[in-house]
mmCIF file of C-alpha atoms and ligand atoms in Angstrom:
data_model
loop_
_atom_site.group_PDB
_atom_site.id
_atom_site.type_symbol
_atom_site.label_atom_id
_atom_site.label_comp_id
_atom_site.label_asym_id
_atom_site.label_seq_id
_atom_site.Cartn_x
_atom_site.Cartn_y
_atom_site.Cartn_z
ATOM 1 C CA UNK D 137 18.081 -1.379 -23.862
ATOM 2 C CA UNK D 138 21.897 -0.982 -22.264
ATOM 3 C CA UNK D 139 21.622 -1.765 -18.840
ATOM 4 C CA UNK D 140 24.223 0.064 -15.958
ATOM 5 C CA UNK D 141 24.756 -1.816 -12.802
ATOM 6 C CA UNK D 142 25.310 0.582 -9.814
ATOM 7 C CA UNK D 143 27.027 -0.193 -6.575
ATOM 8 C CA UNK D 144 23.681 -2.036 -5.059
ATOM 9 C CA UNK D 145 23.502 -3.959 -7.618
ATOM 10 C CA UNK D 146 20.322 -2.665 -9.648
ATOM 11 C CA UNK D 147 20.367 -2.037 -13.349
ATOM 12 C CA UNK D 148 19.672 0.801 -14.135
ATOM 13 C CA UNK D 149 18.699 2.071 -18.518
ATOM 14 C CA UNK D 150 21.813 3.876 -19.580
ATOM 15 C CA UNK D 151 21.171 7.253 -21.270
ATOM 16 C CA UNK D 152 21.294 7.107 -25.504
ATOM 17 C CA UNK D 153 24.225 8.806 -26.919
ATOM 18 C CA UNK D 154 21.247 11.346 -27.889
ATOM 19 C CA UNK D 155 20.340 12.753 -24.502
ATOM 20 C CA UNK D 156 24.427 13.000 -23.876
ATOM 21 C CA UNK D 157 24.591 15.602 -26.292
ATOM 22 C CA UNK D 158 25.104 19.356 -24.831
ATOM 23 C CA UNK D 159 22.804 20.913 -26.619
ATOM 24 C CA UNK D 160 24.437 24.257 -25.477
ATOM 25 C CA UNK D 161 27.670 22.740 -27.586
ATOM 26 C CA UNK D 162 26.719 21.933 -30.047
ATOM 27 C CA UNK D 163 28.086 22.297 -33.515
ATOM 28 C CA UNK D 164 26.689 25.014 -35.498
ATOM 29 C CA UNK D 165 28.677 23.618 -39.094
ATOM 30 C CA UNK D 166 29.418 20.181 -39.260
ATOM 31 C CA UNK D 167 31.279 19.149 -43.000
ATOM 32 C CA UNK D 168 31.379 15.574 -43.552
ATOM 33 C CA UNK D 169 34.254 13.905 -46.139
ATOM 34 C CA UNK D 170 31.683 10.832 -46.875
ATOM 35 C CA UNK D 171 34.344 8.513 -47.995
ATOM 36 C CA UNK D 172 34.125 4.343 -48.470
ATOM 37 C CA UNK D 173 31.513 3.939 -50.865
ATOM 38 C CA UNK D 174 33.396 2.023 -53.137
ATOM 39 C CA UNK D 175 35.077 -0.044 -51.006
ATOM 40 C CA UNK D 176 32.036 -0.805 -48.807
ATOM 41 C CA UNK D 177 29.941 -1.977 -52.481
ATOM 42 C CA UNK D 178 33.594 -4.367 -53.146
ATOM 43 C CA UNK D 179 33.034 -6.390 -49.900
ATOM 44 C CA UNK D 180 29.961 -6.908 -50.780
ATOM 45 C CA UNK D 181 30.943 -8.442 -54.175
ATOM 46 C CA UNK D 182 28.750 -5.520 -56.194
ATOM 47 C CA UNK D 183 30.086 -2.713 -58.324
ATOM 48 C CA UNK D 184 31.101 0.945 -56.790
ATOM 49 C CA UNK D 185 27.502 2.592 -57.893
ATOM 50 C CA UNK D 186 25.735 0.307 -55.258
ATOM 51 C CA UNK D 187 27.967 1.519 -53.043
ATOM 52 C CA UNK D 188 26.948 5.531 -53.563
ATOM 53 C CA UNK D 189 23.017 4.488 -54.299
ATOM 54 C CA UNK D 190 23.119 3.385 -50.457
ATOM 55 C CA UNK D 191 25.490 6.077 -49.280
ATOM 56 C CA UNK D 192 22.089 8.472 -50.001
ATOM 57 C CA UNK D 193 20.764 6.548 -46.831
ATOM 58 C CA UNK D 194 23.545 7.679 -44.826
ATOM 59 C CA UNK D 195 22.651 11.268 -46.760
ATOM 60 C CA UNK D 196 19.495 10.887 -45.520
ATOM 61 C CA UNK D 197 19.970 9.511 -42.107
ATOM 62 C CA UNK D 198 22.921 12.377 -41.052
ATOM 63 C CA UNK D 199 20.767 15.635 -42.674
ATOM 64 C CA UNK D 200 18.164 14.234 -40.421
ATOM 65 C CA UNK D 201 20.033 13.979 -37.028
ATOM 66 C CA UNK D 202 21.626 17.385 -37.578
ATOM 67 C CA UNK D 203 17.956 18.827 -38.172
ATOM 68 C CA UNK D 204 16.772 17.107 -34.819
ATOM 69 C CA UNK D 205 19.234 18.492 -33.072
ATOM 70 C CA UNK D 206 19.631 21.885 -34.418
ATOM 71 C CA UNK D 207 22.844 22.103 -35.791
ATOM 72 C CA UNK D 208 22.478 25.192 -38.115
ATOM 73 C CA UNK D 209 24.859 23.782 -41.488
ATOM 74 C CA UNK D 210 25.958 20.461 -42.615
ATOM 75 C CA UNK D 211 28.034 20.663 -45.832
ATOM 76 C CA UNK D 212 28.660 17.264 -47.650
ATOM 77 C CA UNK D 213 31.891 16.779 -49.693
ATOM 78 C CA UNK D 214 29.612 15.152 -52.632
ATOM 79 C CA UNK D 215 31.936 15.142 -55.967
ATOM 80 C CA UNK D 216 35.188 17.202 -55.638
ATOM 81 C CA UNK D 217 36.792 18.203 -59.053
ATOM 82 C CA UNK D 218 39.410 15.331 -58.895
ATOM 83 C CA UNK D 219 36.394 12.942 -59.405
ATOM 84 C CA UNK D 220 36.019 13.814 -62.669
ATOM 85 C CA UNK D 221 38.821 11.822 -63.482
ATOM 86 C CA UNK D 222 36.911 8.307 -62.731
ATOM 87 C CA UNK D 223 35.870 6.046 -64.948
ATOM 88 C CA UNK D 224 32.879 8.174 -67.401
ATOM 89 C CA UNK D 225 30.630 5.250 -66.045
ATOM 90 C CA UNK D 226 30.598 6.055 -62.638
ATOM 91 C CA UNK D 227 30.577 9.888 -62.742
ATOM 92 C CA UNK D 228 27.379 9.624 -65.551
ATOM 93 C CA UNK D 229 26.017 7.759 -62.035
ATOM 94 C CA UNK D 230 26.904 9.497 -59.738
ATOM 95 C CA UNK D 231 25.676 12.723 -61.636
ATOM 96 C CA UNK D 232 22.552 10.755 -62.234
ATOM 97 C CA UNK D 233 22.337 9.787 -58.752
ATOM 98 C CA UNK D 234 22.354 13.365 -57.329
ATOM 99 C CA UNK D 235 19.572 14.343 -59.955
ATOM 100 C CA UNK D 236 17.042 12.038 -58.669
ATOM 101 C CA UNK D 237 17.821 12.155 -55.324
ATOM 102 C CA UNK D 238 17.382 15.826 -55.555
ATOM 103 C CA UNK D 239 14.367 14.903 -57.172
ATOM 104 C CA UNK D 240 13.121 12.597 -54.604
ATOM 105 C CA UNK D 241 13.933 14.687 -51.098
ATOM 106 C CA UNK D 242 12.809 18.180 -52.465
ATOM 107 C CA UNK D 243 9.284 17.821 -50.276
ATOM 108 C CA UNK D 244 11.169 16.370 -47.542
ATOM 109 C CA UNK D 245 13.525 19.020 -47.548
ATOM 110 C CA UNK D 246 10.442 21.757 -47.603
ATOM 111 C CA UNK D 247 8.614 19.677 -45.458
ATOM 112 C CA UNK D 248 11.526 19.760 -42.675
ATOM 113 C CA UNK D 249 12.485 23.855 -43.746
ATOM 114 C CA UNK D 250 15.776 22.370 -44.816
ATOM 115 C CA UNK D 251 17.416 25.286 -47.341
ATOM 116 C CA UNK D 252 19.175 23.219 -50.013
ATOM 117 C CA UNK D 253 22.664 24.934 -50.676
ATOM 118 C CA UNK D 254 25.801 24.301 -53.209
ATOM 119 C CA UNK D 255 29.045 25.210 -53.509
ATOM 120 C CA UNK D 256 31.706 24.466 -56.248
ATOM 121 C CA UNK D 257 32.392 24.760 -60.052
ATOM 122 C CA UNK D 258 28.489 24.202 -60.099
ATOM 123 C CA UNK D 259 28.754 25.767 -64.072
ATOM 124 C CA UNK D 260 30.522 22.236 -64.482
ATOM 125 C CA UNK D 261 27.890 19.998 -63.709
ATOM 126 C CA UNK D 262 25.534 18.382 -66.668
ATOM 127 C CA UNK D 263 22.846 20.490 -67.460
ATOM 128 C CA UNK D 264 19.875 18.484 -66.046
ATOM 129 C CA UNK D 265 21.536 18.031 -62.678
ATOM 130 C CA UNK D 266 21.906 21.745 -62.264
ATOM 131 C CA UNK D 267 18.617 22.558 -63.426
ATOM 132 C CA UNK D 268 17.322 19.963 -60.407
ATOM 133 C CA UNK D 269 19.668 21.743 -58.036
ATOM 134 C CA UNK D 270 18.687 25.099 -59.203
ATOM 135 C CA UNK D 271 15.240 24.500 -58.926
ATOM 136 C CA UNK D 272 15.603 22.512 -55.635
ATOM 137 C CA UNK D 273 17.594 25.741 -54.399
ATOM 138 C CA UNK D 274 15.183 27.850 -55.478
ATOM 139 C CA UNK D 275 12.178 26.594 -54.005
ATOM 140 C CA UNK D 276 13.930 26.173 -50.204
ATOM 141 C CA UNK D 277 15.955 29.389 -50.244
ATOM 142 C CA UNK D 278 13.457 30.669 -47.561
ATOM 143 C CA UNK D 279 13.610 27.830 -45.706
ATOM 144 C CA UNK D 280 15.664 28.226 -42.156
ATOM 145 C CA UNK D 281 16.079 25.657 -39.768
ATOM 146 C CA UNK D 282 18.918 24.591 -41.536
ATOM 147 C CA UNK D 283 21.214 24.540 -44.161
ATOM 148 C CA UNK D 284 22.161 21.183 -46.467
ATOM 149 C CA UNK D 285 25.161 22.452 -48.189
ATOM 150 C CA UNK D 286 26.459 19.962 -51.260
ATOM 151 C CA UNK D 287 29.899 20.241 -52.313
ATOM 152 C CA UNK D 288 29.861 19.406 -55.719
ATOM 153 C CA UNK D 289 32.729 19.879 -58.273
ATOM 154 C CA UNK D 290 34.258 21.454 -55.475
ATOM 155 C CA UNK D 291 38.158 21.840 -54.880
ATOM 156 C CA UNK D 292 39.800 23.586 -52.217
ATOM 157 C CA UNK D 293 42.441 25.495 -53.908
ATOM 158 C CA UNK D 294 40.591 26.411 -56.717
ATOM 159 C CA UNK D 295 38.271 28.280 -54.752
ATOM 160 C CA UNK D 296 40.796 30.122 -53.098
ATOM 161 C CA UNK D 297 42.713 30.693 -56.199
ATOM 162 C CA UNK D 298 39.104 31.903 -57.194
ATOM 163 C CA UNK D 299 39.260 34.343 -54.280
ATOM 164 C CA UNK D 300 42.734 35.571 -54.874
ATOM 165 C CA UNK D 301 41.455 36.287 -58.780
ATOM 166 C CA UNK D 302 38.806 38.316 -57.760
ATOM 167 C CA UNK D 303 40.306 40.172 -55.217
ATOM 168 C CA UNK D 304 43.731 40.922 -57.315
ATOM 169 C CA UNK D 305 40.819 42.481 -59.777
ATOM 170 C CA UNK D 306 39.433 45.056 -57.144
ATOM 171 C CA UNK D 307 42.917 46.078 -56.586
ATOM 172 C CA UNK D 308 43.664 46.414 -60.396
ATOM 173 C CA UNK D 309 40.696 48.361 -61.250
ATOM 174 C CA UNK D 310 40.891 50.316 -57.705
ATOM 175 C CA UNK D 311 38.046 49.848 -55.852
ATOM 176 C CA UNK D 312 39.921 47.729 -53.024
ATOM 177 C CA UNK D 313 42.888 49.001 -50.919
ATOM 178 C CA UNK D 314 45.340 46.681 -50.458
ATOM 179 C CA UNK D 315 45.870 47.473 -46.782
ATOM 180 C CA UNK D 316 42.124 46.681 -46.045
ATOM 181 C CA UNK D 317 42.785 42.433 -47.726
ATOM 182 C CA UNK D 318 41.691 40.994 -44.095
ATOM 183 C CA UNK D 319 40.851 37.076 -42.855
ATOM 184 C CA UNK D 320 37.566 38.552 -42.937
ATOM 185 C CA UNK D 321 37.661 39.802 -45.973
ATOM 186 C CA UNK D 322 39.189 36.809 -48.268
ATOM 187 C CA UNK D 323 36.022 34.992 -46.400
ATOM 188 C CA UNK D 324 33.849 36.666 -48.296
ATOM 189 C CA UNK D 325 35.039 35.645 -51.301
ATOM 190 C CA UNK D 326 34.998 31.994 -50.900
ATOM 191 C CA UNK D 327 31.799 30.028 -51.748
ATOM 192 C CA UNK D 328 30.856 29.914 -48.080
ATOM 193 C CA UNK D 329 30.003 33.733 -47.799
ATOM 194 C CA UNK D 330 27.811 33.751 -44.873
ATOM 195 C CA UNK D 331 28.507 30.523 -43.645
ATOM 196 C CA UNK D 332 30.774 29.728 -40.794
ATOM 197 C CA UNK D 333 33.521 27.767 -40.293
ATOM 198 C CA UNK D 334 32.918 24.206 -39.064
ATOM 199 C CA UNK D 335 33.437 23.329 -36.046
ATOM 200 C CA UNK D 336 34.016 19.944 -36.393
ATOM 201 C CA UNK D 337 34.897 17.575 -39.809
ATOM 202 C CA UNK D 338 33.834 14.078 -39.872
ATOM 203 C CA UNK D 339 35.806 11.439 -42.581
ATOM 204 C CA UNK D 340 34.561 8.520 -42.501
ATOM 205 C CA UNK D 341 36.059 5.305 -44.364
ATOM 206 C CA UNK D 342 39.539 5.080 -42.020
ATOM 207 C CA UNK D 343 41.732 7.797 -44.628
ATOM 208 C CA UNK D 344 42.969 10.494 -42.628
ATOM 209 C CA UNK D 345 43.279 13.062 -45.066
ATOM 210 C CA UNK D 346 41.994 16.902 -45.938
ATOM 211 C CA UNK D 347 41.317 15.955 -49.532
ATOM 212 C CA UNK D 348 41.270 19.376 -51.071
ATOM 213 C CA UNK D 349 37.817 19.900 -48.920
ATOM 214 C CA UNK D 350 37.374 23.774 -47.270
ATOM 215 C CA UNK D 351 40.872 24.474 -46.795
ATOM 216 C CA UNK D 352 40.784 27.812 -45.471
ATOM 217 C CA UNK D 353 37.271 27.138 -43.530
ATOM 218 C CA UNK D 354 38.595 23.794 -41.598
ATOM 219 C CA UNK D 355 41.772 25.931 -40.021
ATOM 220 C CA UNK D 356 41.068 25.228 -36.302
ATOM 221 C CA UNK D 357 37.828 22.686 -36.858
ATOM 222 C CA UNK D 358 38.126 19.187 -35.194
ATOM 223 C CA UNK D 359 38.541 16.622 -36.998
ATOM 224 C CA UNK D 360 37.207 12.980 -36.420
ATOM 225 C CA UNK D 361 37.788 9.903 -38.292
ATOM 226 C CA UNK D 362 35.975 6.642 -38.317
ATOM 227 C CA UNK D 363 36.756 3.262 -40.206
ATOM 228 C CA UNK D 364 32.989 2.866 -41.079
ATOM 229 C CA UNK D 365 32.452 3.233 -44.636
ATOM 230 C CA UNK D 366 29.921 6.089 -45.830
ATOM 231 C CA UNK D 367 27.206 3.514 -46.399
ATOM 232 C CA UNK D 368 27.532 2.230 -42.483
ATOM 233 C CA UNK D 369 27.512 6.003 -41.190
ATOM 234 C CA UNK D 370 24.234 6.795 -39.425
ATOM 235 C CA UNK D 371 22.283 8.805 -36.717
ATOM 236 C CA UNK D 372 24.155 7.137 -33.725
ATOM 237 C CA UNK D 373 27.741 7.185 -35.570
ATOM 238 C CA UNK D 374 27.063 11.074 -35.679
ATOM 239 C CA UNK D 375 25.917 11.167 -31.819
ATOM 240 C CA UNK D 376 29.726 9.192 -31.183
ATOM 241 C CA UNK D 377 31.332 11.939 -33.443
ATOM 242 C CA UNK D 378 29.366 14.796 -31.716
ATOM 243 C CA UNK D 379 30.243 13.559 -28.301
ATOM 244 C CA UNK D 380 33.717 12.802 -29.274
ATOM 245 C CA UNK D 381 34.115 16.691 -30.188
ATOM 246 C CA UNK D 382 32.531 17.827 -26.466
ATOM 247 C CA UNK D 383 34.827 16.243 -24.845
ATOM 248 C CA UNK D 384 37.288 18.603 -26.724
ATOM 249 C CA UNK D 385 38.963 20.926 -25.398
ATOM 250 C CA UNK D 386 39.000 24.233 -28.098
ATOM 251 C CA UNK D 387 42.185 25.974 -27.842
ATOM 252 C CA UNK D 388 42.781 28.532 -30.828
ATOM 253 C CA UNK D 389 46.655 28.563 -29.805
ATOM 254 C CA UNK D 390 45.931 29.563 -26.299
ATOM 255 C CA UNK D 391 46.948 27.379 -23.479
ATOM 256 C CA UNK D 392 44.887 24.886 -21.669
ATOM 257 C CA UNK D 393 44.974 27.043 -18.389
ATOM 258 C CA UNK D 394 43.905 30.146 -19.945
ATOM 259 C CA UNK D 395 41.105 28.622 -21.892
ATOM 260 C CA UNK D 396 39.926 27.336 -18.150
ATOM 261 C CA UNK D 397 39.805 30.331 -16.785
ATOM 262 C CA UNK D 398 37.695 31.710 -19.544
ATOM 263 C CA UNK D 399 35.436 29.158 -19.142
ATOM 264 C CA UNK D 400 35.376 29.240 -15.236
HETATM 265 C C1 FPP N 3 33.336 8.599 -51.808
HETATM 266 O O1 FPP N 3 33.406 7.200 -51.789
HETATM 267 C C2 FPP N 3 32.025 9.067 -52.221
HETATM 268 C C3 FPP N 3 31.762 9.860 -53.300
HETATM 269 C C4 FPP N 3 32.820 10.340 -54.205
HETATM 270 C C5 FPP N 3 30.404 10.249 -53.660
HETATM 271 C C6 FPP N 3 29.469 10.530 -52.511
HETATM 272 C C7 FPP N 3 28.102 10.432 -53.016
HETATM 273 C C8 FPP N 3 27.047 9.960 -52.321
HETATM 274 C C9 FPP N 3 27.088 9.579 -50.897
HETATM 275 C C10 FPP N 3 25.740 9.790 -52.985
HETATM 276 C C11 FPP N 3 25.085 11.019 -53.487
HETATM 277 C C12 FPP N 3 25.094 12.151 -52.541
HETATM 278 C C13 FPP N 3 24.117 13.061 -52.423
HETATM 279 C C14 FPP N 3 24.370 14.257 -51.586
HETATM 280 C C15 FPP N 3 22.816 12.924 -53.043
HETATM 281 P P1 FPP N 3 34.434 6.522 -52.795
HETATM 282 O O2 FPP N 3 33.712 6.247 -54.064
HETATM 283 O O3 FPP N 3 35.640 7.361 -52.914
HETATM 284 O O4 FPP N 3 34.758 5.179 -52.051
HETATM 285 P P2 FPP N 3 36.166 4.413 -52.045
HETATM 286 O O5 FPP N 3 37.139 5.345 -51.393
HETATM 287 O O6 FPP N 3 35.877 3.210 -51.209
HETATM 288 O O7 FPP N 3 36.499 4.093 -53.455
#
């Protein structure tokens, strides 16, 4: 237990990082860029995949925190399209990987009411892993305490080159007037329908970078980046990152004073 020492001199237990939390602010979307799990496997003198079989703790570990507390959507950057240019070895894995973890948490995820989400080229993925994921979808779709969101084969730009295909049709064949193409309405055609913007981003592996990841959706989210590698990430590294963003102040382009006096 931490210990506090207050001015007489008694120690007194210092409150977990937990019961800091404001519930009241909390984050309702947290996206994660789960980054390091190569590098953490290299230190350890094994190969990359040993790296992402134990990043599925920290998978594990996070999805449950958010649960506990009640933060409503946690999206996971997973496998963005650029992977697909790594060595054939490591994406059969990491495609692999997904299947049977899939697999292995659907009960969990039922148990819990966990609604198992995905956004992304999903059409891309080998057939068995998006037969798992379909079926994994399927069967928690009614589920609502919260949502798991994987980003898998997902890119950024493409999905908002996606949007700007689909919206240049409505125009073409009519049915949309260009006058009505609002913020509002280019959200709707991203993947993330429905889902809003997160509030706060967490990297982890010391790269301060986007990385193609929810480029319209992060806009005004905070961002927070950690050295730990993925694997090293866990239920008290997310209370640090949680608090961290509290102590934020949210501005949206106002000024400080202004946002006070809303709040006052
Ligand atoms: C980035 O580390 C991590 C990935 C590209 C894959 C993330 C996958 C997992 C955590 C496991 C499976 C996930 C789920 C949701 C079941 P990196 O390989 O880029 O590490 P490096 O930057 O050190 O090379």
């Amino acid at each position: 237990m931490h210990l506090n020492s207050n001015f007489a001199g008694f120690h007194l237990p210092m409150s977990t990082l937990k019961e800091q939390i404001d519930i009241e602010k909390l984050p309702q979307h947290i996206a994660v860029i789960m980054d390091g799990n190569g590098r953490w496997a290299k230190q350890k003198g094994k190969l990359r995949v040993f790296g992402h079989t134990n990043g599925v703790k920290a998978v594990r570990e996070v999805s449950e925190a958010c649960a506990e507390l009640g933060v409503k959507h946690l999206t996971l950057y997973a496998f963005s399209t650029e992977n697909w240019n790594r060595p054939k070895e490591e994406v059969g894995a990491l495609m692999e990987l997904l299947l049977k973890t899939v697999r292995l948490e659907i009960k969990t995820l039922i148990k819990n009411n966990i609604r198992l989400r995905a956004i992304g080229d999903l059409d891309s993925l080998p057939k068995a892993t998006l037969n798992e994921l379909n079926e994994a979808m399927e069967k928690t779709a009614g589920n609502t305490r919260m949502d798991l969101i994987l980003a898998l084969s997902y890119s950024g730009k493409s999905e908002l080159t996606k949007a700007i295909q689909n919206i240049s049709k409505e125009v073409a064949e009519g049915k949309l007037d260009i006058n009505n193409i609002t913020e509002d309405l280019v959200s709707k055609y991203l993947y993330t329908t429905h889902i809003p913007d997160p509030e706060l981003l967490i990297r982890t592996s010391g790269e301060k970078r986007i990385s193609n990841f929810l480029l319209w959706q992060l806009a005004y989210s905070e961002l927070y980046f950690t050295d730990l590698f993925w694997p090293d990430f866990n239920k008290e590294e997310l209370y640090k990152a949680i608090l961290d963003y509290q102590q934020r102040q949210r501005r949206f382009g106002k000024t400080g004073e202004q946002i006070q006096s809303q709040t006052a």
